[in-house]
mmCIF file of C-alpha atoms in Angstrom:
data_model
loop_
_atom_site.group_PDB
_atom_site.id
_atom_site.type_symbol
_atom_site.label_atom_id
_atom_site.label_comp_id
_atom_site.label_asym_id
_atom_site.label_seq_id
_atom_site.Cartn_x
_atom_site.Cartn_y
_atom_site.Cartn_z
ATOM 1 C CA MET A 1 4.579 38.130 38.615
ATOM 2 C CA THR A 2 8.144 39.550 38.845
ATOM 3 C CA ASP A 3 10.858 38.076 37.208
ATOM 4 C CA GLU A 4 11.831 36.198 39.574
ATOM 5 C CA ASN A 5 8.869 33.802 39.612
ATOM 6 C CA ARG A 6 8.432 33.605 36.102
ATOM 7 C CA VAL A 7 8.773 30.185 34.865
ATOM 8 C CA VAL A 8 10.368 29.346 31.252
ATOM 9 C CA VAL A 9 9.546 26.470 29.150
ATOM 10 C CA THR A 10 12.376 24.805 26.750
ATOM 11 C CA ARG A 11 10.712 22.166 24.254
ATOM 12 C CA PRO A 12 13.209 19.342 24.675
ATOM 13 C CA GLY A 13 15.981 19.542 21.882
ATOM 14 C CA ILE A 14 15.706 17.151 18.464
ATOM 15 C CA ALA A 15 17.871 16.302 15.581
ATOM 16 C CA ALA A 16 16.402 14.217 13.311
ATOM 17 C CA PHE A 17 18.642 13.148 10.458
ATOM 18 C CA ASP A 18 18.283 11.061 6.472
ATOM 19 C CA PHE A 19 20.738 9.283 5.958
ATOM 20 C CA ASP A 20 21.099 8.122 2.367
ATOM 21 C CA GLY A 21 22.508 11.369 0.583
ATOM 22 C CA THR A 22 22.542 13.179 3.956
ATOM 23 C CA LEU A 23 24.667 11.520 7.003
ATOM 24 C CA ALA A 24 26.120 9.260 4.317
ATOM 25 C CA ARG A 25 27.154 10.655 0.579
ATOM 26 C CA ARG A 26 25.600 8.779 -0.956
ATOM 27 C CA ASP A 27 22.941 5.809 -1.636
ATOM 28 C CA THR A 28 23.140 2.530 1.004
ATOM 29 C CA PHE A 29 19.935 0.818 0.626
ATOM 30 C CA ILE A 30 20.335 -1.290 -3.250
ATOM 31 C CA PRO A 31 24.458 -1.783 -2.291
ATOM 32 C CA PHE A 32 23.321 -3.955 0.739
ATOM 33 C CA LEU A 33 20.946 -6.118 -1.309
ATOM 34 C CA GLY A 34 23.332 -6.567 -3.992
ATOM 35 C CA ARG A 35 26.141 -7.302 -1.266
ATOM 36 C CA ALA A 36 23.195 -9.683 1.250
ATOM 37 C CA CYS A 37 21.707 -11.371 -2.323
ATOM 38 C CA GLY A 38 23.923 -11.025 -5.144
ATOM 39 C CA TRP A 39 23.152 -8.683 -7.975
ATOM 40 C CA HIS A 40 21.699 -11.388 -9.961
ATOM 41 C CA ARG A 41 18.996 -12.047 -7.746
ATOM 42 C CA VAL A 42 18.364 -8.158 -7.334
ATOM 43 C CA ALA A 43 17.870 -7.753 -10.805
ATOM 44 C CA LEU A 44 14.870 -10.555 -11.008
ATOM 45 C CA ALA A 45 13.375 -9.231 -7.641
ATOM 46 C CA GLY A 46 13.195 -5.674 -9.235
ATOM 47 C CA LEU A 47 11.935 -7.378 -13.153
ATOM 48 C CA SER A 48 9.570 -9.045 -10.883
ATOM 49 C CA ALA A 49 7.904 -6.331 -8.872
ATOM 50 C CA VAL A 50 7.545 -3.930 -11.901
ATOM 51 C CA ARG A 51 5.393 -6.088 -13.681
ATOM 52 C CA TYR A 52 2.928 -5.127 -10.816
ATOM 53 C CA THR A 53 3.287 -1.762 -9.515
ATOM 54 C CA ARG A 54 5.700 1.422 -11.098
ATOM 55 C CA ASP A 55 5.046 3.189 -7.552
ATOM 56 C CA ARG A 56 8.456 3.667 -5.940
ATOM 57 C CA ASP A 57 7.455 3.054 -2.499
ATOM 58 C CA GLU A 58 5.179 0.008 -3.237
ATOM 59 C CA LEU A 59 8.235 -1.431 -5.663
ATOM 60 C CA LYS A 60 11.260 -0.920 -2.718
ATOM 61 C CA VAL A 61 7.912 -3.003 -0.497
ATOM 62 C CA ARG A 62 8.053 -6.000 -2.917
ATOM 63 C CA MET A 63 11.659 -6.051 -3.847
ATOM 64 C CA VAL A 64 12.618 -6.337 0.430
ATOM 65 C CA GLY A 65 9.346 -8.722 0.236
ATOM 66 C CA GLN A 66 11.190 -11.295 -2.464
ATOM 67 C CA LEU A 67 14.654 -11.021 -1.425
ATOM 68 C CA PHE A 68 14.601 -11.934 2.158
ATOM 69 C CA ARG A 69 11.302 -13.888 2.542
ATOM 70 C CA GLY A 70 11.648 -17.311 4.182
ATOM 71 C CA TRP A 71 15.375 -15.645 5.733
ATOM 72 C CA PRO A 72 16.195 -16.082 9.135
ATOM 73 C CA ALA A 73 15.720 -13.005 11.039
ATOM 74 C CA GLU A 74 19.552 -14.072 12.644
ATOM 75 C CA ARG A 75 21.352 -13.848 8.947
ATOM 76 C CA LEU A 76 19.386 -10.682 8.214
ATOM 77 C CA HIS A 77 20.895 -9.540 11.593
ATOM 78 C CA ARG A 78 24.198 -10.248 11.109
ATOM 79 C CA HIS A 79 24.550 -9.100 6.338
ATOM 80 C CA GLY A 80 23.884 -5.809 8.779
ATOM 81 C CA GLN A 81 26.184 -5.807 10.989
ATOM 82 C CA ASP A 82 28.981 -5.890 8.469
ATOM 83 C CA TYR A 83 27.608 -3.927 6.362
ATOM 84 C CA ALA A 84 27.699 -1.588 9.051
ATOM 85 C CA THR A 85 30.976 -1.875 9.167
ATOM 86 C CA THR A 86 31.790 -0.820 5.858
ATOM 87 C CA LEU A 87 29.743 2.546 5.692
ATOM 88 C CA THR A 88 32.203 4.880 8.072
ATOM 89 C CA ASP A 89 34.174 5.966 5.400
ATOM 90 C CA LEU A 90 31.078 7.123 3.596
ATOM 91 C CA LEU A 91 29.921 9.328 6.391
ATOM 92 C CA ARG A 92 30.314 13.174 5.970
ATOM 93 C CA PRO A 93 32.653 14.731 8.370
ATOM 94 C CA GLU A 94 30.508 17.922 8.908
ATOM 95 C CA LEU A 95 27.832 16.148 9.880
ATOM 96 C CA VAL A 96 29.540 14.118 12.170
ATOM 97 C CA GLU A 97 30.689 16.597 13.214
ATOM 98 C CA ARG A 98 27.106 18.091 13.576
ATOM 99 C CA ILE A 99 25.677 15.240 15.545
ATOM 100 C CA GLU A 100 28.137 15.974 18.262
ATOM 101 C CA TRP A 101 27.346 19.690 18.577
ATOM 102 C CA HIS A 102 23.860 18.405 18.951
ATOM 103 C CA LYS A 103 24.472 15.898 21.611
ATOM 104 C CA SER A 104 26.705 18.882 23.583
ATOM 105 C CA GLU A 105 23.512 20.571 24.123
ATOM 106 C CA GLY A 106 21.743 17.557 25.287
ATOM 107 C CA HIS A 107 19.804 17.363 22.192
ATOM 108 C CA ALA A 108 18.121 14.021 21.287
ATOM 109 C CA VAL A 109 19.705 12.778 17.506
ATOM 110 C CA VAL A 110 17.940 10.470 15.434
ATOM 111 C CA LEU A 111 18.052 8.698 12.193
ATOM 112 C CA VAL A 112 14.556 8.421 10.103
ATOM 113 C CA SER A 113 15.488 6.948 6.989
ATOM 114 C CA ALA A 114 14.180 4.839 3.961
ATOM 115 C CA GLY A 115 17.358 2.505 5.024
ATOM 116 C CA LEU A 116 17.097 -0.974 6.202
ATOM 117 C CA GLY A 117 17.171 -0.940 10.237
ATOM 118 C CA VAL A 118 19.170 -3.691 10.086
ATOM 119 C CA TYR A 119 21.918 -1.780 9.105
ATOM 120 C CA LEU A 120 21.755 1.487 10.211
ATOM 121 C CA ARG A 121 21.269 0.577 14.196
ATOM 122 C CA PRO A 122 25.365 -0.528 13.584
ATOM 123 C CA VAL A 123 25.770 3.255 12.715
ATOM 124 C CA ALA A 124 23.616 4.900 15.039
ATOM 125 C CA ALA A 125 25.005 2.570 17.579
ATOM 126 C CA THR A 126 28.284 3.989 16.924
ATOM 127 C CA LEU A 127 27.630 7.565 16.685
ATOM 128 C CA GLY A 128 25.974 7.329 19.701
ATOM 129 C CA LEU A 129 22.464 8.405 18.411
ATOM 130 C CA ASP A 130 19.128 7.749 20.574
ATOM 131 C CA ASP A 131 17.119 6.115 18.035
ATOM 132 C CA VAL A 132 16.605 4.980 14.221
ATOM 133 C CA LEU A 133 13.371 5.017 12.710
ATOM 134 C CA GLY A 134 13.926 2.851 10.013
ATOM 135 C CA VAL A 135 12.385 0.102 7.348
ATOM 136 C CA GLU A 136 11.992 -3.085 9.742
ATOM 137 C CA LEU A 137 11.244 -5.509 8.448
ATOM 138 C CA VAL A 138 8.661 -8.356 9.906
ATOM 139 C CA SER A 139 9.592 -12.143 10.996
ATOM 140 C CA ASP A 140 7.332 -14.913 12.802
ATOM 141 C CA ASP A 141 7.239 -16.746 15.692
ATOM 142 C CA THR A 142 9.583 -19.083 14.174
ATOM 143 C CA GLY A 143 12.505 -16.366 13.352
ATOM 144 C CA ARG A 144 11.986 -16.043 10.054
ATOM 145 C CA LEU A 145 11.248 -12.803 7.673
ATOM 146 C CA THR A 146 8.226 -13.276 6.217
ATOM 147 C CA GLY A 147 8.395 -10.949 3.481
ATOM 148 C CA ALA A 148 6.669 -7.561 4.613
ATOM 149 C CA VAL A 149 7.539 -4.779 6.136
ATOM 150 C CA HIS A 150 5.957 -2.790 9.685
ATOM 151 C CA GLY A 151 3.467 -0.729 8.362
ATOM 152 C CA ASP A 152 3.698 -2.230 4.891
ATOM 153 C CA ILE A 153 4.716 1.002 3.440
ATOM 154 C CA ASN A 154 8.551 2.055 2.997
ATOM 155 C CA ASN A 155 9.626 5.457 5.537
ATOM 156 C CA ARG A 156 9.531 8.092 3.003
ATOM 157 C CA GLY A 157 7.506 11.461 2.451
ATOM 158 C CA PRO A 158 4.932 11.831 4.766
ATOM 159 C CA GLN A 159 5.589 9.026 6.710
ATOM 160 C CA LYS A 160 9.023 10.412 8.072
ATOM 161 C CA VAL A 161 7.098 12.807 9.896
ATOM 162 C CA ALA A 162 4.719 10.399 11.298
ATOM 163 C CA ARG A 163 7.407 8.121 12.385
ATOM 164 C CA LEU A 164 8.994 10.916 13.945
ATOM 165 C CA ARG A 165 5.733 12.567 16.038
ATOM 166 C CA ALA A 166 4.991 8.446 17.225
ATOM 167 C CA TRP A 167 8.893 8.201 18.437
ATOM 168 C CA LEU A 168 8.079 12.433 20.131
ATOM 169 C CA ASP A 169 4.202 11.047 21.746
ATOM 170 C CA GLU A 170 6.188 7.593 22.922
ATOM 171 C CA ARG A 171 9.273 9.486 24.530
ATOM 172 C CA PHE A 172 7.952 13.216 25.547
ATOM 173 C CA GLY A 173 4.231 12.732 25.660
ATOM 174 C CA VAL A 174 1.549 13.398 23.574
ATOM 175 C CA ASP A 175 1.495 16.419 21.185
ATOM 176 C CA THR A 176 4.682 17.591 23.418
ATOM 177 C CA ALA A 177 6.340 20.602 21.832
ATOM 178 C CA VAL A 178 9.600 20.437 20.497
ATOM 179 C CA GLU A 179 12.458 22.226 18.985
ATOM 180 C CA LEU A 180 13.374 19.476 15.823
ATOM 181 C CA TRP A 181 16.611 20.510 13.761
ATOM 182 C CA ALA A 182 16.111 18.226 10.398
ATOM 183 C CA TYR A 183 18.876 17.494 7.494
ATOM 184 C CA GLY A 184 17.874 16.142 4.372
ATOM 185 C CA ASP A 185 18.579 16.141 0.954
ATOM 186 C CA SER A 186 16.274 14.585 -1.920
ATOM 187 C CA SER A 187 12.405 15.079 -2.280
ATOM 188 C CA GLY A 188 11.562 12.121 0.085
ATOM 189 C CA ASP A 189 12.735 14.648 3.227
ATOM 190 C CA GLU A 190 11.000 17.426 1.732
ATOM 191 C CA GLU A 191 7.584 17.164 4.436
ATOM 192 C CA LEU A 192 10.771 16.152 7.501
ATOM 193 C CA LEU A 193 12.280 19.387 6.674
ATOM 194 C CA ALA A 194 9.212 21.422 6.281
ATOM 195 C CA SER A 195 8.540 20.969 9.465
ATOM 196 C CA ALA A 196 11.369 21.466 11.339
ATOM 197 C CA ASP A 197 11.957 24.472 13.337
ATOM 198 C CA HIS A 198 15.571 24.480 11.995
ATOM 199 C CA PRO A 199 15.877 22.538 8.362
ATOM 200 C CA THR A 200 19.152 22.238 6.892
ATOM 201 C CA TRP A 201 19.229 20.582 3.378
ATOM 202 C CA VAL A 202 22.723 19.125 1.891
ATOM 203 C CA GLY A 203 24.066 18.420 -0.966
ATOM 204 C CA ARG A 204 23.317 19.379 -4.360
ATOM 205 C CA ARG A 205 20.381 21.009 -1.969
ATOM 206 C CA ALA A 206 22.610 22.602 0.814
ATOM 207 C CA THR A 207 21.358 25.302 2.892
ATOM 208 C CA PRO A 208 24.190 26.884 5.364
ATOM 209 C CA THR A 209 23.917 25.189 8.519
ATOM 210 C CA PRO A 210 21.805 27.534 10.876
#
């Protein structure tokens, strides 16, 4: 085969960013609960949840269920929209610049986070990201929250890889090979970064940006 006839296959470029501690400098989940529900209710929900489990992920799912069960979904949406406006100053400028680089290269950029999608989606929209893979609450036919989260699991650790793979399969086709950049800061991001072609640790575990 001549050089003129050789086909060069380029893998789609994907950039997956964790949010808390990575794109944002600190945790945003617990402050959202306090802002939306009041710190007294958050404390009571935490105490109630630890009676059943000490598992970090199950504890979070139980707390969310206790705090938001019965809420109109629109009420949660309003809280998420309002809260998102407070998060701009928490974003790491160097990672916002990195997002812009990925976009200029034609890469798809997604948040893969254990935070709640209700406030991550407005942030992602402001930054021009392609999607948010976060924790989503279930509502019933009347538009009220059931207290469950989709999948009944926190989006952390291996779940991040599974969620991203499902998103890639839907967007590009099943098992399509991609070139993956991933950014994270904690043990909950280890599997995601291990799966990446270009892993970058942020914060205390920082590695040079490729």
